[in-house]
mmCIF file with all atom_site columns, C-alpha atoms in Angstrom:
data_model
loop_
_atom_site.group_PDB
_atom_site.id
_atom_site.type_symbol
_atom_site.label_atom_id
_atom_site.label_alt_id
_atom_site.label_comp_id
_atom_site.label_asym_id
_atom_site.label_entity_id
_atom_site.label_seq_id
_atom_site.pdbx_PDB_ins_code
_atom_site.Cartn_x
_atom_site.Cartn_y
_atom_site.Cartn_z
_atom_site.occupancy
_atom_site.B_iso_or_equiv
_atom_site.pdbx_formal_charge
_atom_site.auth_seq_id
_atom_site.auth_comp_id
_atom_site.auth_asym_id
_atom_site.auth_atom_id
_atom_site.pdbx_PDB_model_num
ATOM 1   C CA . UNK A 1 1   ? -0.276  -4.026 -23.250 1.00 0.00 ? 1   UNK A CA 1
ATOM 2   C CA . UNK A 1 2   ? -1.080  -0.044 -22.600 1.00 0.00 ? 2   UNK A CA 1
ATOM 3   C CA . UNK A 1 3   ? -3.964  0.241  -24.413 1.00 0.00 ? 3   UNK A CA 1
ATOM 4   C CA . UNK A 1 4   ? -5.515  -2.888 -22.823 1.00 0.00 ? 4   UNK A CA 1
ATOM 5   C CA . UNK A 1 5   ? -4.695  -0.940 -19.628 1.00 0.00 ? 5   UNK A CA 1
ATOM 6   C CA . UNK A 1 6   ? -6.154  2.255  -20.604 1.00 0.00 ? 6   UNK A CA 1
ATOM 7   C CA . UNK A 1 7   ? -9.192  0.772  -21.933 1.00 0.00 ? 7   UNK A CA 1
ATOM 8   C CA . UNK A 1 8   ? -10.032 -1.371 -18.359 1.00 0.00 ? 8   UNK A CA 1
ATOM 9   C CA . UNK A 1 9   ? -9.254  1.881  -16.459 1.00 0.00 ? 9   UNK A CA 1
ATOM 10  C CA . UNK A 1 10  ? -11.626 3.824  -18.502 1.00 0.00 ? 10  UNK A CA 1
ATOM 11  C CA . UNK A 1 11  ? -14.053 1.547  -18.194 1.00 0.00 ? 11  UNK A CA 1
ATOM 12  C CA . UNK A 1 12  ? -13.912 1.159  -15.034 1.00 0.00 ? 12  UNK A CA 1
ATOM 13  C CA . UNK A 1 13  ? -14.254 5.115  -14.429 1.00 0.00 ? 13  UNK A CA 1
ATOM 14  C CA . UNK A 1 14  ? -17.126 5.134  -16.774 1.00 0.00 ? 14  UNK A CA 1
ATOM 15  C CA . UNK A 1 15  ? -19.244 2.431  -15.222 1.00 0.00 ? 15  UNK A CA 1
ATOM 16  C CA . UNK A 1 16  ? -22.085 4.978  -13.616 1.00 0.00 ? 16  UNK A CA 1
ATOM 17  C CA . UNK A 1 17  ? -22.281 6.034  -17.196 1.00 0.00 ? 17  UNK A CA 1
ATOM 18  C CA . UNK A 1 18  ? -24.764 3.959  -19.854 1.00 0.00 ? 18  UNK A CA 1
ATOM 19  C CA . UNK A 1 19  ? -23.530 1.672  -21.598 1.00 0.00 ? 19  UNK A CA 1
ATOM 20  C CA . UNK A 1 20  ? -19.890 2.961  -20.289 1.00 0.00 ? 20  UNK A CA 1
ATOM 21  C CA . UNK A 1 21  ? -17.488 4.337  -22.726 1.00 0.00 ? 21  UNK A CA 1
ATOM 22  C CA . UNK A 1 22  ? -20.055 3.761  -25.704 1.00 0.00 ? 22  UNK A CA 1
ATOM 23  C CA . UNK A 1 23  ? -22.324 6.069  -23.873 1.00 0.00 ? 23  UNK A CA 1
ATOM 24  C CA . UNK A 1 24  ? -19.364 8.584  -22.741 1.00 0.00 ? 24  UNK A CA 1
ATOM 25  C CA . UNK A 1 25  ? -18.747 8.993  -26.830 1.00 0.00 ? 25  UNK A CA 1
ATOM 26  C CA . UNK A 1 26  ? -22.531 9.549  -27.516 1.00 0.00 ? 26  UNK A CA 1
ATOM 27  C CA . UNK A 1 27  ? -23.027 11.979 -25.196 1.00 0.00 ? 27  UNK A CA 1
ATOM 28  C CA . UNK A 1 28  ? -19.566 13.807 -26.212 1.00 0.00 ? 28  UNK A CA 1
ATOM 29  C CA . UNK A 1 29  ? -20.664 13.672 -29.718 1.00 0.00 ? 29  UNK A CA 1
ATOM 30  C CA . UNK A 1 30  ? -23.691 15.206 -29.186 1.00 0.00 ? 30  UNK A CA 1
ATOM 31  C CA . UNK A 1 31  ? -22.449 17.803 -26.437 1.00 0.00 ? 31  UNK A CA 1
ATOM 32  C CA . UNK A 1 32  ? -19.629 18.923 -28.928 1.00 0.00 ? 32  UNK A CA 1
ATOM 33  C CA . UNK A 1 33  ? -20.706 18.315 -32.065 1.00 0.00 ? 33  UNK A CA 1
ATOM 34  C CA . UNK A 1 34  ? -23.323 19.623 -34.530 1.00 0.00 ? 34  UNK A CA 1
ATOM 35  C CA . UNK A 1 35  ? -24.814 15.974 -35.486 1.00 0.00 ? 35  UNK A CA 1
ATOM 36  C CA . UNK A 1 36  ? -28.350 16.679 -37.446 1.00 0.00 ? 36  UNK A CA 1
ATOM 37  C CA . UNK A 1 37  ? -29.841 13.577 -37.034 1.00 0.00 ? 37  UNK A CA 1
ATOM 38  C CA . UNK A 1 38  ? -29.532 9.631  -35.296 1.00 0.00 ? 38  UNK A CA 1
ATOM 39  C CA . UNK A 1 39  ? -28.499 8.419  -38.803 1.00 0.00 ? 39  UNK A CA 1
ATOM 40  C CA . UNK A 1 40  ? -25.456 11.065 -38.892 1.00 0.00 ? 40  UNK A CA 1
ATOM 41  C CA . UNK A 1 41  ? -24.627 10.500 -35.228 1.00 0.00 ? 41  UNK A CA 1
ATOM 42  C CA . UNK A 1 42  ? -24.642 6.521  -36.079 1.00 0.00 ? 42  UNK A CA 1
ATOM 43  C CA . UNK A 1 43  ? -22.197 7.376  -39.283 1.00 0.00 ? 43  UNK A CA 1
ATOM 44  C CA . UNK A 1 44  ? -19.916 9.748  -37.382 1.00 0.00 ? 44  UNK A CA 1
ATOM 45  C CA . UNK A 1 45  ? -19.255 7.176  -34.593 1.00 0.00 ? 45  UNK A CA 1
ATOM 46  C CA . UNK A 1 46  ? -19.800 3.926  -37.016 1.00 0.00 ? 46  UNK A CA 1
ATOM 47  C CA . UNK A 1 47  ? -21.725 2.213  -34.726 1.00 0.00 ? 47  UNK A CA 1
ATOM 48  C CA . UNK A 1 48  ? -24.864 0.402  -36.086 1.00 0.00 ? 48  UNK A CA 1
ATOM 49  C CA . UNK A 1 49  ? -28.585 2.306  -35.907 1.00 0.00 ? 49  UNK A CA 1
ATOM 50  C CA . UNK A 1 50  ? -30.085 -0.434 -34.155 1.00 0.00 ? 50  UNK A CA 1
ATOM 51  C CA . UNK A 1 51  ? -27.117 -0.734 -31.537 1.00 0.00 ? 51  UNK A CA 1
ATOM 52  C CA . UNK A 1 52  ? -27.285 3.453  -31.196 1.00 0.00 ? 52  UNK A CA 1
ATOM 53  C CA . UNK A 1 53  ? -31.070 3.381  -30.809 1.00 0.00 ? 53  UNK A CA 1
ATOM 54  C CA . UNK A 1 54  ? -30.259 1.615  -27.564 1.00 0.00 ? 54  UNK A CA 1
ATOM 55  C CA . UNK A 1 55  ? -27.685 3.466  -26.408 1.00 0.00 ? 55  UNK A CA 1
ATOM 56  C CA . UNK A 1 56  ? -29.694 6.684  -26.820 1.00 0.00 ? 56  UNK A CA 1
ATOM 57  C CA . UNK A 1 57  ? -32.723 5.339  -25.233 1.00 0.00 ? 57  UNK A CA 1
ATOM 58  C CA . UNK A 1 58  ? -30.447 4.541  -21.922 1.00 0.00 ? 58  UNK A CA 1
ATOM 59  C CA . UNK A 1 59  ? -29.169 8.325  -22.239 1.00 0.00 ? 59  UNK A CA 1
ATOM 60  C CA . UNK A 1 60  ? -32.403 9.686  -22.418 1.00 0.00 ? 60  UNK A CA 1
ATOM 61  C CA . UNK A 1 61  ? -33.789 7.176  -19.579 1.00 0.00 ? 61  UNK A CA 1
ATOM 62  C CA . UNK A 1 62  ? -31.158 8.944  -17.528 1.00 0.00 ? 62  UNK A CA 1
ATOM 63  C CA . UNK A 1 63  ? -32.128 12.076 -18.179 1.00 0.00 ? 63  UNK A CA 1
ATOM 64  C CA . UNK A 1 64  ? -28.368 13.106 -20.232 1.00 0.00 ? 64  UNK A CA 1
ATOM 65  C CA . UNK A 1 65  ? -29.973 13.464 -23.812 1.00 0.00 ? 65  UNK A CA 1
ATOM 66  C CA . UNK A 1 66  ? -33.449 14.544 -25.273 1.00 0.00 ? 66  UNK A CA 1
ATOM 67  C CA . UNK A 1 67  ? -35.016 13.816 -28.600 1.00 0.00 ? 67  UNK A CA 1
ATOM 68  C CA . UNK A 1 68  ? -36.569 17.156 -30.138 1.00 0.00 ? 68  UNK A CA 1
ATOM 69  C CA . UNK A 1 69  ? -38.298 17.438 -33.329 1.00 0.00 ? 69  UNK A CA 1
ATOM 70  C CA . UNK A 1 70  ? -36.171 19.119 -35.836 1.00 0.00 ? 70  UNK A CA 1
ATOM 71  C CA . UNK A 1 71  ? -37.847 22.628 -36.629 1.00 0.00 ? 71  UNK A CA 1
ATOM 72  C CA . UNK A 1 72  ? -37.222 22.538 -40.126 1.00 0.00 ? 72  UNK A CA 1
ATOM 73  C CA . UNK A 1 73  ? -38.122 19.071 -40.607 1.00 0.00 ? 73  UNK A CA 1
ATOM 74  C CA . UNK A 1 74  ? -40.706 17.409 -38.376 1.00 0.00 ? 74  UNK A CA 1
ATOM 75  C CA . UNK A 1 75  ? -39.716 13.846 -39.547 1.00 0.00 ? 75  UNK A CA 1
ATOM 76  C CA . UNK A 1 76  ? -36.235 14.262 -37.836 1.00 0.00 ? 76  UNK A CA 1
ATOM 77  C CA . UNK A 1 77  ? -35.408 14.097 -34.272 1.00 0.00 ? 77  UNK A CA 1
ATOM 78  C CA . UNK A 1 78  ? -32.193 15.873 -33.162 1.00 0.00 ? 78  UNK A CA 1
ATOM 79  C CA . UNK A 1 79  ? -30.639 14.584 -29.984 1.00 0.00 ? 79  UNK A CA 1
ATOM 80  C CA . UNK A 1 80  ? -29.571 17.272 -27.178 1.00 0.00 ? 80  UNK A CA 1
ATOM 81  C CA . UNK A 1 81  ? -27.890 16.896 -24.348 1.00 0.00 ? 81  UNK A CA 1
ATOM 82  C CA . UNK A 1 82  ? -29.788 18.374 -21.087 1.00 0.00 ? 82  UNK A CA 1
ATOM 83  C CA . UNK A 1 83  ? -28.091 20.287 -18.503 1.00 0.00 ? 83  UNK A CA 1
ATOM 84  C CA . UNK A 1 84  ? -27.399 17.337 -16.325 1.00 0.00 ? 84  UNK A CA 1
ATOM 85  C CA . UNK A 1 85  ? -25.964 15.505 -19.428 1.00 0.00 ? 85  UNK A CA 1
ATOM 86  C CA . UNK A 1 86  ? -23.783 18.303 -19.614 1.00 0.00 ? 86  UNK A CA 1
ATOM 87  C CA . UNK A 1 87  ? -22.626 18.230 -15.969 1.00 0.00 ? 87  UNK A CA 1
ATOM 88  C CA . UNK A 1 88  ? -22.129 14.490 -16.114 1.00 0.00 ? 88  UNK A CA 1
ATOM 89  C CA . UNK A 1 89  ? -20.138 14.659 -19.317 1.00 0.00 ? 89  UNK A CA 1
ATOM 90  C CA . UNK A 1 90  ? -17.930 16.851 -17.488 1.00 0.00 ? 90  UNK A CA 1
ATOM 91  C CA . UNK A 1 91  ? -17.420 14.704 -14.594 1.00 0.00 ? 91  UNK A CA 1
ATOM 92  C CA . UNK A 1 92  ? -16.873 11.752 -16.713 1.00 0.00 ? 92  UNK A CA 1
ATOM 93  C CA . UNK A 1 93  ? -14.079 13.364 -18.567 1.00 0.00 ? 93  UNK A CA 1
ATOM 94  C CA . UNK A 1 94  ? -12.154 14.513 -15.474 1.00 0.00 ? 94  UNK A CA 1
ATOM 95  C CA . UNK A 1 95  ? -12.403 10.793 -14.416 1.00 0.00 ? 95  UNK A CA 1
ATOM 96  C CA . UNK A 1 96  ? -11.242 9.581  -17.842 1.00 0.00 ? 96  UNK A CA 1
ATOM 97  C CA . UNK A 1 97  ? -8.148  12.094 -17.243 1.00 0.00 ? 97  UNK A CA 1
ATOM 98  C CA . UNK A 1 98  ? -7.589  10.435 -13.978 1.00 0.00 ? 98  UNK A CA 1
ATOM 99  C CA . UNK A 1 99  ? -7.738  6.943  -15.191 1.00 0.00 ? 99  UNK A CA 1
ATOM 100 C CA . UNK A 1 100 ? -5.324  8.016  -18.089 1.00 0.00 ? 100 UNK A CA 1
ATOM 101 C CA . UNK A 1 101 ? -2.765  9.597  -15.243 1.00 0.00 ? 101 UNK A CA 1
ATOM 102 C CA . UNK A 1 102 ? -3.334  6.128  -13.418 1.00 0.00 ? 102 UNK A CA 1
ATOM 103 C CA . UNK A 1 103 ? -2.119  4.647  -16.519 1.00 0.00 ? 103 UNK A CA 1
ATOM 104 C CA . UNK A 1 104 ? 0.731   6.826  -17.768 1.00 0.00 ? 104 UNK A CA 1
ATOM 105 C CA . UNK A 1 105 ? 2.208   7.666  -14.016 1.00 0.00 ? 105 UNK A CA 1
ATOM 106 C CA . UNK A 1 106 ? 5.664   5.829  -14.333 1.00 0.00 ? 106 UNK A CA 1
ATOM 107 C CA . UNK A 1 107 ? 6.344   8.169  -17.369 1.00 0.00 ? 107 UNK A CA 1
ATOM 108 C CA . UNK A 1 108 ? 7.477   11.917 -16.596 1.00 0.00 ? 108 UNK A CA 1
ATOM 109 C CA . UNK A 1 109 ? 4.911   14.491 -17.015 1.00 0.00 ? 109 UNK A CA 1
ATOM 110 C CA . UNK A 1 110 ? 6.979   15.711 -20.040 1.00 0.00 ? 110 UNK A CA 1
ATOM 111 C CA . UNK A 1 111 ? 6.560   12.201 -21.607 1.00 0.00 ? 111 UNK A CA 1
ATOM 112 C CA . UNK A 1 112 ? 2.777   11.866 -20.602 1.00 0.00 ? 112 UNK A CA 1
ATOM 113 C CA . UNK A 1 113 ? 2.179   15.002 -22.526 1.00 0.00 ? 113 UNK A CA 1
ATOM 114 C CA . UNK A 1 114 ? 4.010   14.285 -25.499 1.00 0.00 ? 114 UNK A CA 1
ATOM 115 C CA . UNK A 1 115 ? 2.467   10.748 -25.903 1.00 0.00 ? 115 UNK A CA 1
ATOM 116 C CA . UNK A 1 116 ? -1.040  12.466 -25.435 1.00 0.00 ? 116 UNK A CA 1
ATOM 117 C CA . UNK A 1 117 ? 0.138   15.181 -28.317 1.00 0.00 ? 117 UNK A CA 1
ATOM 118 C CA . UNK A 1 118 ? 1.244   12.121 -30.784 1.00 0.00 ? 118 UNK A CA 1
ATOM 119 C CA . UNK A 1 119 ? -1.892  10.028 -29.839 1.00 0.00 ? 119 UNK A CA 1
ATOM 120 C CA . UNK A 1 120 ? -4.371  13.180 -30.780 1.00 0.00 ? 120 UNK A CA 1
ATOM 121 C CA . UNK A 1 121 ? -2.089  13.911 -33.857 1.00 0.00 ? 121 UNK A CA 1
ATOM 122 C CA . UNK A 1 122 ? -2.703  10.201 -34.849 1.00 0.00 ? 122 UNK A CA 1
ATOM 123 C CA . UNK A 1 123 ? -5.861  10.089 -33.886 1.00 0.00 ? 123 UNK A CA 1
ATOM 124 C CA . UNK A 1 124 ? -6.499  13.647 -36.254 1.00 0.00 ? 124 UNK A CA 1
ATOM 125 C CA . UNK A 1 125 ? -4.992  12.112 -39.126 1.00 0.00 ? 125 UNK A CA 1
ATOM 126 C CA . UNK A 1 126 ? -7.321  8.966  -39.314 1.00 0.00 ? 126 UNK A CA 1
ATOM 127 C CA . UNK A 1 127 ? -10.072 10.983 -39.160 1.00 0.00 ? 127 UNK A CA 1
ATOM 128 C CA . UNK A 1 128 ? -8.806  13.524 -41.585 1.00 0.00 ? 128 UNK A CA 1
ATOM 129 C CA . UNK A 1 129 ? -8.019  10.319 -43.833 1.00 0.00 ? 129 UNK A CA 1
ATOM 130 C CA . UNK A 1 130 ? -11.697 8.570  -43.679 1.00 0.00 ? 130 UNK A CA 1
ATOM 131 C CA . UNK A 1 131 ? -14.091 10.392 -41.909 1.00 0.00 ? 131 UNK A CA 1
ATOM 132 C CA . UNK A 1 132 ? -16.827 8.101  -42.292 1.00 0.00 ? 132 UNK A CA 1
ATOM 133 C CA . UNK A 1 133 ? -14.683 5.176  -42.342 1.00 0.00 ? 133 UNK A CA 1
ATOM 134 C CA . UNK A 1 134 ? -14.578 2.615  -39.412 1.00 0.00 ? 134 UNK A CA 1
ATOM 135 C CA . UNK A 1 135 ? -11.234 3.524  -37.608 1.00 0.00 ? 135 UNK A CA 1
ATOM 136 C CA . UNK A 1 136 ? -9.477  0.602  -37.356 1.00 0.00 ? 136 UNK A CA 1
ATOM 137 C CA . UNK A 1 137 ? -9.745  -0.024 -41.447 1.00 0.00 ? 137 UNK A CA 1
ATOM 138 C CA . UNK A 1 138 ? -8.668  4.137  -41.663 1.00 0.00 ? 138 UNK A CA 1
ATOM 139 C CA . UNK A 1 139 ? -5.527  3.513  -39.454 1.00 0.00 ? 139 UNK A CA 1
ATOM 140 C CA . UNK A 1 140 ? -4.067  0.917  -42.030 1.00 0.00 ? 140 UNK A CA 1
ATOM 141 C CA . UNK A 1 141 ? -4.353  3.908  -44.519 1.00 0.00 ? 141 UNK A CA 1
ATOM 142 C CA . UNK A 1 142 ? -2.704  6.105  -42.060 1.00 0.00 ? 142 UNK A CA 1
ATOM 143 C CA . UNK A 1 143 ? -0.064  4.221  -40.819 1.00 0.00 ? 143 UNK A CA 1
ATOM 144 C CA . UNK A 1 144 ? 1.176   2.972  -44.495 1.00 0.00 ? 144 UNK A CA 1
ATOM 145 C CA . UNK A 1 145 ? 1.806   6.300  -45.514 1.00 0.00 ? 145 UNK A CA 1
ATOM 146 C CA . UNK A 1 146 ? 5.136   7.362  -45.582 1.00 0.00 ? 146 UNK A CA 1
ATOM 147 C CA . UNK A 1 147 ? 6.363   9.840  -42.859 1.00 0.00 ? 147 UNK A CA 1
ATOM 148 C CA . UNK A 1 148 ? 7.506   13.600 -44.091 1.00 0.00 ? 148 UNK A CA 1
ATOM 149 C CA . UNK A 1 149 ? 9.436   15.594 -41.209 1.00 0.00 ? 149 UNK A CA 1
#
């Protein structure tokens, strides 16, 4: 129920971004990570390459990313965030934070912070256990491991 409510609020907050949360995730990876090409980006986000092409087309049409030739390999196109894309992402991150606050407003601030920390640690563990695996499948392996604290 909490996850569903979170998703609803986040999608609403990101409604102005091309393709909503999917566009947000693509833009965030392009801004914060060094992904060498579209195939690597598709693998990183576990998105089908053909679907990713449409996502990138929409982000490019909105002026948020550019496809540039790789100076080391002219056959490869790298994705680069535009200045506008960086600004739009910063605003989107603020909107996501506000959406999260709406969902969790019934909890005291300390519990909200603890929940965010726990979710972040779980996400890090999932990514570390299977960096190129569908996150839904990777979760099974992480939560089946015994807790050692």
